Amino acid sequence: MGIQDPVTAAQTPAEDFQIEQRWSLYTDDEHAVWRELYERQIRVLKDRAVPEFYDGLAALNLNEGGIPDLARINEKLMDLTGWEVISVPHLIPDDIFFDHLANRRFPAGRFIRGRDQMDYLQEPDIFHDVFGHVPLLAQPVFANYMEAYGRGGIRALKWDCLKNLARLYWYTVEFGLMRVGDENKIYGAGIVSSRTESVFSVDDPSPNRLHFDLERIMQTDYRIDDFQQIYFAIDSFEELFEATQQDFAPIYDYMTGSDKVFDLTEILEGDKVYNIGTQAYANAGGRFADA
Ligand code: HBI
Ligand code: FE
């Protein structure tokens, strides 16, 4: 995918996989794809995302139209939380990814999807990475969580617990929900950047929705090919950040080597349940049944 982007392909990445964005080389059509995706998501999200997401879009001028120039985002973002966004060619190795996060650099794909892939992508493009992830990096507590996650990732590699930590990323950074009053709102980038999951994740009766629980999440598998069958909701970004402020060593100690995984639809003693899903979507075979 990155390979199909000539500006990406023309560059040899640095050792940390960074490349130059070369913003002036995006074509009019690439900017038009961004605008279509942007306008579509704003429409479909309505007020389904957390307020901090919309605040971030506005604070970083991501609502200006066209693919953002990372240099301009970074001027603002640096001031707000000390984060910056860098371009990378494609998925990068875990250790390098974590090292960037631990140093408050968020790696974003340079390329943007084509019109034949408006709804589904194998590798994160700049729309997913920047529209989905970057607004919350303007939120100080979430920004601290991402840095802590990066440092945690480096340690998880040493403990051979990457699988467990990757699940935490998946169920928070990518597919996390937040309780706002008695409603579920979206903060996960994988949802916020998806036309169909934006609605499914909060409105559909199929999936289970439970309260966030760090160790439980670390032992819950996830789906990469379809909507989630289970979502976890936090009360606040403080709750998320605080959960990472403990020594993970004892957790990793009992998880190392063990491959204990809870079934996707299993409800455990101690789960705080918001709703038990019908699983109608998954049982019908899934894959965007009525999308
Ligand atoms: N590389 N570009 C990029 N983007 C990611 O989200 C990413 C990655 N490499 C590894 C990785 N994610 C995983 O380690 C985490 O999602 C756990
Ligand atoms: Fe992502």
Short mmCIF file of C-alpha atoms and ligand atoms in Angstrom, two decimals:
data_model
loop_
_atom_site.label_atom_id
_atom_site.label_comp_id
_atom_site.label_asym_id
_atom_site.label_seq_id
_atom_site.Cartn_x
_atom_site.Cartn_y
_atom_site.Cartn_z
CA MET A 1 0.00 0.00 0.00
CA GLY A 2 2.65 2.45 1.04
CA ILE A 3 4.44 1.10 -1.99
CA GLN A 4 1.67 2.36 -4.28
CA ASP A 5 2.27 5.87 -3.02
CA PRO A 6 5.08 7.22 -5.23
CA VAL A 7 6.19 9.81 -2.69
CA THR A 8 6.58 7.09 -0.07
CA ALA A 9 8.21 4.69 -2.51
CA ALA A 10 10.77 7.30 -3.56
CA GLN A 11 12.18 7.50 -0.05
CA THR A 12 14.47 5.28 1.97
CA PRO A 13 13.17 5.38 5.53
CA ALA A 14 15.50 6.41 8.33
CA GLU A 15 16.51 3.83 10.92
CA ASP A 16 13.47 4.78 12.98
CA PHE A 17 11.34 4.39 9.84
CA GLN A 18 10.61 8.06 9.57
CA ILE A 19 10.11 9.53 6.09
CA GLU A 20 9.27 13.04 4.93
CA GLN A 21 5.64 13.87 4.40
CA ARG A 22 6.34 16.20 1.44
CA TRP A 23 2.92 17.72 1.82
CA SER A 24 3.11 19.81 -1.35
CA LEU A 25 3.22 16.60 -3.39
CA TYR A 26 -0.28 15.38 -2.50
CA THR A 27 -2.51 15.55 -5.55
CA ASP A 28 -5.83 17.38 -5.73
CA ASP A 29 -7.54 14.03 -5.88
CA GLU A 30 -5.82 12.85 -2.69
CA HIS A 31 -6.97 16.01 -0.92
CA ALA A 32 -10.47 15.39 -2.26
CA VAL A 33 -10.44 11.85 -0.82
CA TRP A 34 -9.53 13.28 2.60
CA ARG A 35 -12.37 15.80 2.40
CA GLU A 36 -14.89 13.13 1.42
CA LEU A 37 -13.80 10.89 4.26
CA TYR A 38 -13.76 13.79 6.68
CA GLU A 39 -17.20 15.07 5.80
CA ARG A 40 -18.65 11.59 5.82
CA GLN A 41 -17.25 10.83 9.27
CA ILE A 42 -18.42 14.10 10.76
CA ARG A 43 -21.90 13.35 9.45
CA VAL A 44 -21.98 9.77 10.64
CA LEU A 45 -20.41 10.47 14.03
CA LYS A 46 -22.91 13.23 14.85
CA ASP A 47 -22.46 13.53 18.61
CA ARG A 48 -21.39 9.92 19.05
CA ALA A 49 -17.75 10.77 19.81
CA VAL A 50 -16.46 12.15 23.12
CA PRO A 51 -16.31 15.96 23.32
CA GLU A 52 -12.50 15.81 23.60
CA PHE A 53 -12.36 14.39 20.08
CA TYR A 54 -14.17 17.37 18.54
CA ASP A 55 -12.13 19.76 20.69
CA GLY A 56 -8.95 18.20 19.30
CA LEU A 57 -10.10 18.48 15.69
CA ALA A 58 -10.77 22.17 16.20
CA ALA A 59 -7.65 22.90 18.25
CA LEU A 60 -5.43 21.37 15.56
CA ASN A 61 -7.34 22.85 12.62
CA LEU A 62 -8.00 19.39 11.26
CA ASN A 63 -11.33 20.75 10.10
CA GLU A 64 -9.78 23.00 7.48
CA GLY A 65 -10.20 20.69 4.49
CA GLY A 66 -7.64 18.59 2.67
CA ILE A 67 -4.85 16.37 3.93
CA PRO A 68 -3.22 18.15 6.86
CA ASP A 69 0.36 19.35 6.74
CA LEU A 70 1.95 17.60 9.72
CA ALA A 71 4.34 20.50 10.27
CA ARG A 72 1.37 22.76 10.91
CA ILE A 73 -0.33 20.25 13.22
CA ASN A 74 2.90 19.86 15.15
CA GLU A 75 3.25 23.58 15.89
CA LYS A 76 -0.05 23.42 17.76
CA LEU A 77 0.31 19.94 19.19
CA MET A 78 3.78 20.61 20.61
CA ASP A 79 2.38 23.58 22.51
CA LEU A 80 -0.63 21.69 23.80
CA THR A 81 0.89 18.39 24.93
CA GLY A 82 4.45 18.08 23.61
CA TRP A 83 3.47 15.46 21.03
CA GLU A 84 4.36 15.44 17.35
CA VAL A 85 3.17 13.43 14.38
CA ILE A 86 5.73 11.90 12.02
CA SER A 87 5.35 10.14 8.67
CA VAL A 88 6.17 6.46 8.23
CA PRO A 89 5.84 4.31 5.10
CA HIS A 90 3.62 1.53 6.47
CA LEU A 91 3.32 -0.64 9.58
CA ILE A 92 6.59 -0.46 11.46
CA PRO A 93 8.17 -2.99 13.85
CA ASP A 94 6.71 -3.10 17.34
CA ASP A 95 9.85 -1.98 19.17
CA ILE A 96 10.24 1.06 16.93
CA PHE A 97 6.55 1.90 17.22
CA PHE A 98 6.72 1.79 21.02
CA ASP A 99 9.91 3.84 21.09
CA HIS A 100 8.21 6.60 19.12
CA LEU A 101 5.22 6.63 21.46
CA ALA A 102 7.44 6.62 24.54
CA ASN A 103 9.06 9.75 23.13
CA ARG A 104 5.76 11.41 22.25
CA ARG A 105 5.99 10.88 18.53
CA PHE A 106 2.97 9.42 16.79
CA PRO A 107 3.81 7.53 13.56
CA ALA A 108 1.28 8.13 10.79
CA GLY A 109 1.12 6.61 7.34
CA ARG A 110 1.93 9.14 4.61
CA PHE A 111 -0.38 7.66 1.99
CA ILE A 112 -4.13 8.05 1.69
CA ARG A 113 -6.45 5.24 0.57
CA GLY A 114 -7.89 5.21 -2.93
CA ARG A 115 -11.56 5.52 -3.79
CA ASP A 116 -11.82 1.73 -4.08
CA GLN A 117 -10.99 1.39 -0.38
CA MET A 118 -13.07 4.05 1.29
CA ASP A 119 -14.39 1.60 3.91
CA TYR A 120 -11.74 -1.00 4.55
CA LEU A 121 -7.98 -0.95 4.83
CA GLN A 122 -5.32 -3.44 5.80
CA GLU A 123 -2.74 -0.86 6.73
CA PRO A 124 -3.39 2.41 8.49
CA ASP A 125 -3.35 5.41 6.14
CA ILE A 126 -3.12 9.08 7.01
CA PHE A 127 -6.86 9.40 7.41
CA HIS A 128 -7.08 6.69 10.05
CA ASP A 129 -3.89 7.81 11.75
CA VAL A 130 -4.45 11.56 11.75
CA PHE A 131 -8.23 11.93 11.86
CA GLY A 132 -8.59 8.93 14.15
CA HIS A 133 -5.64 9.20 16.53
CA VAL A 134 -4.31 12.73 16.55
CA PRO A 135 -7.24 14.76 17.98
CA LEU A 136 -6.96 13.02 21.35
CA LEU A 137 -3.23 13.64 21.49
CA ALA A 138 -4.23 17.25 22.15
CA GLN A 139 -5.89 16.05 25.37
CA PRO A 140 -3.24 16.09 28.14
CA VAL A 141 -4.32 13.00 30.08
CA PHE A 142 -4.83 10.86 26.99
CA ALA A 143 -1.49 12.13 25.68
CA ASN A 144 0.15 10.89 28.88
CA TYR A 145 -1.57 7.52 28.51
CA MET A 146 -0.11 7.08 25.03
CA GLU A 147 3.38 7.81 26.25
CA ALA A 148 2.93 5.39 29.15
CA TYR A 149 1.69 2.80 26.68
CA GLY A 150 4.83 3.19 24.61
CA ARG A 151 7.03 2.67 27.63
CA GLY A 152 4.89 -0.28 28.65
CA GLY A 153 5.29 -1.76 25.19
CA ILE A 154 9.05 -1.80 25.46
CA ARG A 155 8.75 -3.68 28.77
CA ALA A 156 6.10 -6.04 27.42
CA LEU A 157 8.48 -7.11 24.67
CA LYS A 158 11.01 -8.08 27.33
CA TRP A 159 8.42 -10.10 29.25
CA ASP A 160 7.10 -11.76 26.11
CA CYS A 161 3.68 -10.27 26.88
CA LEU A 162 3.18 -8.21 23.77
CA LYS A 163 -0.04 -10.03 22.97
CA ASN A 164 -1.48 -8.95 26.29
CA LEU A 165 -0.45 -5.35 25.89
CA ALA A 166 -1.60 -5.20 22.28
CA ARG A 167 -5.09 -6.14 23.49
CA LEU A 168 -5.02 -3.16 25.81
CA TYR A 169 -4.19 -0.90 22.85
CA TRP A 170 -6.91 -2.50 20.79
CA TYR A 171 -9.68 -2.13 23.38
CA THR A 172 -8.71 1.40 24.36
CA VAL A 173 -6.78 3.42 21.78
CA GLU A 174 -8.43 1.71 18.80
CA PHE A 175 -11.88 0.57 19.97
CA GLY A 176 -12.48 2.29 23.29
CA LEU A 177 -15.77 3.75 24.49
CA MET A 178 -16.35 6.22 27.30
CA ARG A 179 -19.34 6.61 29.57
CA VAL A 180 -20.76 10.11 29.38
CA GLY A 181 -23.77 10.25 31.68
CA ASP A 182 -25.53 6.98 30.93
CA GLU A 183 -24.48 6.93 27.28
CA ASN A 184 -21.56 5.30 25.50
CA LYS A 185 -19.42 7.68 23.46
CA ILE A 186 -16.59 6.80 21.12
CA TYR A 187 -12.94 7.68 21.63
CA GLY A 188 -11.18 4.78 19.85
CA ALA A 189 -9.49 5.72 16.58
CA GLY A 190 -10.53 2.54 14.80
CA ILE A 191 -14.16 3.41 15.44
CA VAL A 192 -13.97 7.14 14.94
CA SER A 193 -12.45 6.65 11.48
CA SER A 194 -14.93 3.94 10.41
CA ARG A 195 -18.20 4.82 8.71
CA THR A 196 -19.99 1.68 9.83
CA GLU A 197 -18.46 0.94 13.22
CA SER A 198 -19.18 4.52 14.37
CA VAL A 199 -22.82 3.52 14.47
CA PHE A 200 -22.47 -0.16 15.33
CA SER A 201 -20.22 0.33 18.36
CA VAL A 202 -22.65 2.52 20.26
CA ASP A 203 -26.11 1.87 18.75
CA ASP A 204 -26.25 -1.79 17.78
CA PRO A 205 -27.72 -4.30 20.26
CA SER A 206 -25.31 -7.07 19.13
CA PRO A 207 -22.07 -6.48 21.06
CA ASN A 208 -21.46 -6.81 24.79
CA ARG A 209 -20.48 -3.56 26.44
CA LEU A 210 -18.60 -3.81 29.72
CA HIS A 211 -16.71 -1.50 31.99
CA PHE A 212 -12.96 -1.20 31.39
CA ASP A 213 -10.85 -3.71 33.32
CA LEU A 214 -7.14 -3.78 32.53
CA GLU A 215 -6.30 -7.39 33.34
CA ARG A 216 -9.50 -8.73 31.85
CA ILE A 217 -8.83 -6.87 28.62
CA MET A 218 -5.30 -8.23 28.49
CA GLN A 219 -6.82 -11.70 28.33
CA THR A 220 -9.59 -10.97 25.86
CA ASP A 221 -9.00 -11.73 22.21
CA TYR A 222 -10.18 -9.37 19.51
CA ARG A 223 -11.30 -9.38 15.92
CA ILE A 224 -9.24 -7.65 13.29
CA ASP A 225 -11.50 -8.53 10.38
CA ASP A 226 -14.90 -7.36 11.55
CA PHE A 227 -16.80 -5.33 14.13
CA GLN A 228 -15.92 -6.12 17.73
CA GLN A 229 -18.18 -8.47 19.68
CA ILE A 230 -17.24 -6.72 22.89
CA TYR A 231 -16.40 -3.13 23.78
CA PHE A 232 -15.05 -1.73 27.03
CA ALA A 233 -16.06 1.69 28.35
CA ILE A 234 -13.99 3.90 30.65
CA ASP A 235 -15.39 6.67 32.87
CA SER A 236 -12.63 9.12 32.04
CA PHE A 237 -9.14 9.38 30.55
CA GLU A 238 -7.88 9.71 34.12
CA GLU A 239 -9.16 6.20 34.81
CA LEU A 240 -7.26 4.93 31.78
CA PHE A 241 -4.05 6.70 32.65
CA GLU A 242 -4.16 5.64 36.28
CA ALA A 243 -4.56 2.01 35.28
CA THR A 244 -1.13 2.18 33.64
CA GLN A 245 0.50 3.72 36.73
CA GLN A 246 0.98 0.40 38.49
CA ASP A 247 3.78 -2.08 38.29
CA PHE A 248 2.88 -4.43 35.44
CA ALA A 249 5.55 -6.92 36.52
CA PRO A 250 3.23 -9.06 38.69
CA ILE A 251 0.61 -9.00 35.94
CA TYR A 252 3.10 -9.99 33.27
CA ASP A 253 4.52 -12.54 35.65
CA TYR A 254 1.31 -14.54 35.71
CA MET A 255 0.48 -13.88 32.07
CA THR A 256 3.92 -14.77 30.66
CA GLY A 257 3.77 -17.93 28.69
CA SER A 258 0.15 -18.61 29.68
CA ASP A 259 -2.19 -18.21 26.79
CA LYS A 260 -5.35 -17.77 28.77
CA VAL A 261 -7.93 -16.07 26.62
CA PHE A 262 -11.56 -15.41 27.46
CA ASP A 263 -14.17 -16.22 24.91
CA LEU A 264 -15.40 -13.13 23.07
CA THR A 265 -18.94 -13.44 24.37
CA GLU A 266 -18.15 -14.79 27.83
CA ILE A 267 -19.38 -12.78 30.81
CA LEU A 268 -17.16 -13.23 33.85
CA GLU A 269 -17.85 -12.88 37.52
CA GLY A 270 -16.72 -9.38 38.35
CA ASP A 271 -17.55 -7.92 34.92
CA LYS A 272 -19.41 -4.65 35.20
CA VAL A 273 -21.96 -5.06 32.43
CA TYR A 274 -23.62 -2.18 30.59
CA ASN A 275 -25.42 -4.45 28.20
CA ILE A 276 -25.27 -8.08 27.24
CA GLY A 277 -25.39 -8.15 23.47
CA THR A 278 -27.63 -10.31 21.32
CA GLN A 279 -24.58 -11.15 19.11
CA ALA A 280 -27.11 -11.15 16.27
CA TYR A 281 -24.64 -9.44 13.93
CA ALA A 282 -21.80 -11.92 14.55
CA ASN A 283 -24.15 -14.90 14.53
CA ALA A 284 -25.47 -13.83 11.12
CA GLY A 285 -21.95 -14.10 9.74
CA GLY A 286 -20.93 -10.49 10.26
CA ARG A 287 -18.74 -8.63 7.80
CA PHE A 288 -20.91 -5.56 7.39
CA ALA A 289 -24.10 -7.57 6.95
CA ASP A 290 -26.29 -4.56 6.25
CA ALA A 291 -23.61 -1.96 5.55
N1 HBI B 1 3.03 0.70 12.93
N2 HBI B 1 2.60 2.46 11.52
C1 HBI B 1 2.23 1.69 12.55
N3 HBI B 1 1.04 1.92 13.14
C2 HBI B 1 0.62 1.14 14.20
O1 HBI B 1 -0.48 1.38 14.75
C3 HBI B 1 1.45 0.09 14.64
C4 HBI B 1 2.66 -0.10 13.97
N4 HBI B 1 3.48 -1.09 14.36
C5 HBI B 1 3.18 -1.93 15.47
C6 HBI B 1 1.89 -1.67 16.12
N5 HBI B 1 1.10 -0.73 15.70
C7 HBI B 1 1.53 -2.55 17.30
O2 HBI B 1 2.70 -2.83 18.00
C8 HBI B 1 0.56 -1.99 18.30
O3 HBI B 1 -0.68 -1.77 17.71
C9 HBI B 1 0.40 -2.91 19.48
FE FE B 2 -4.76 2.94 14.66
#
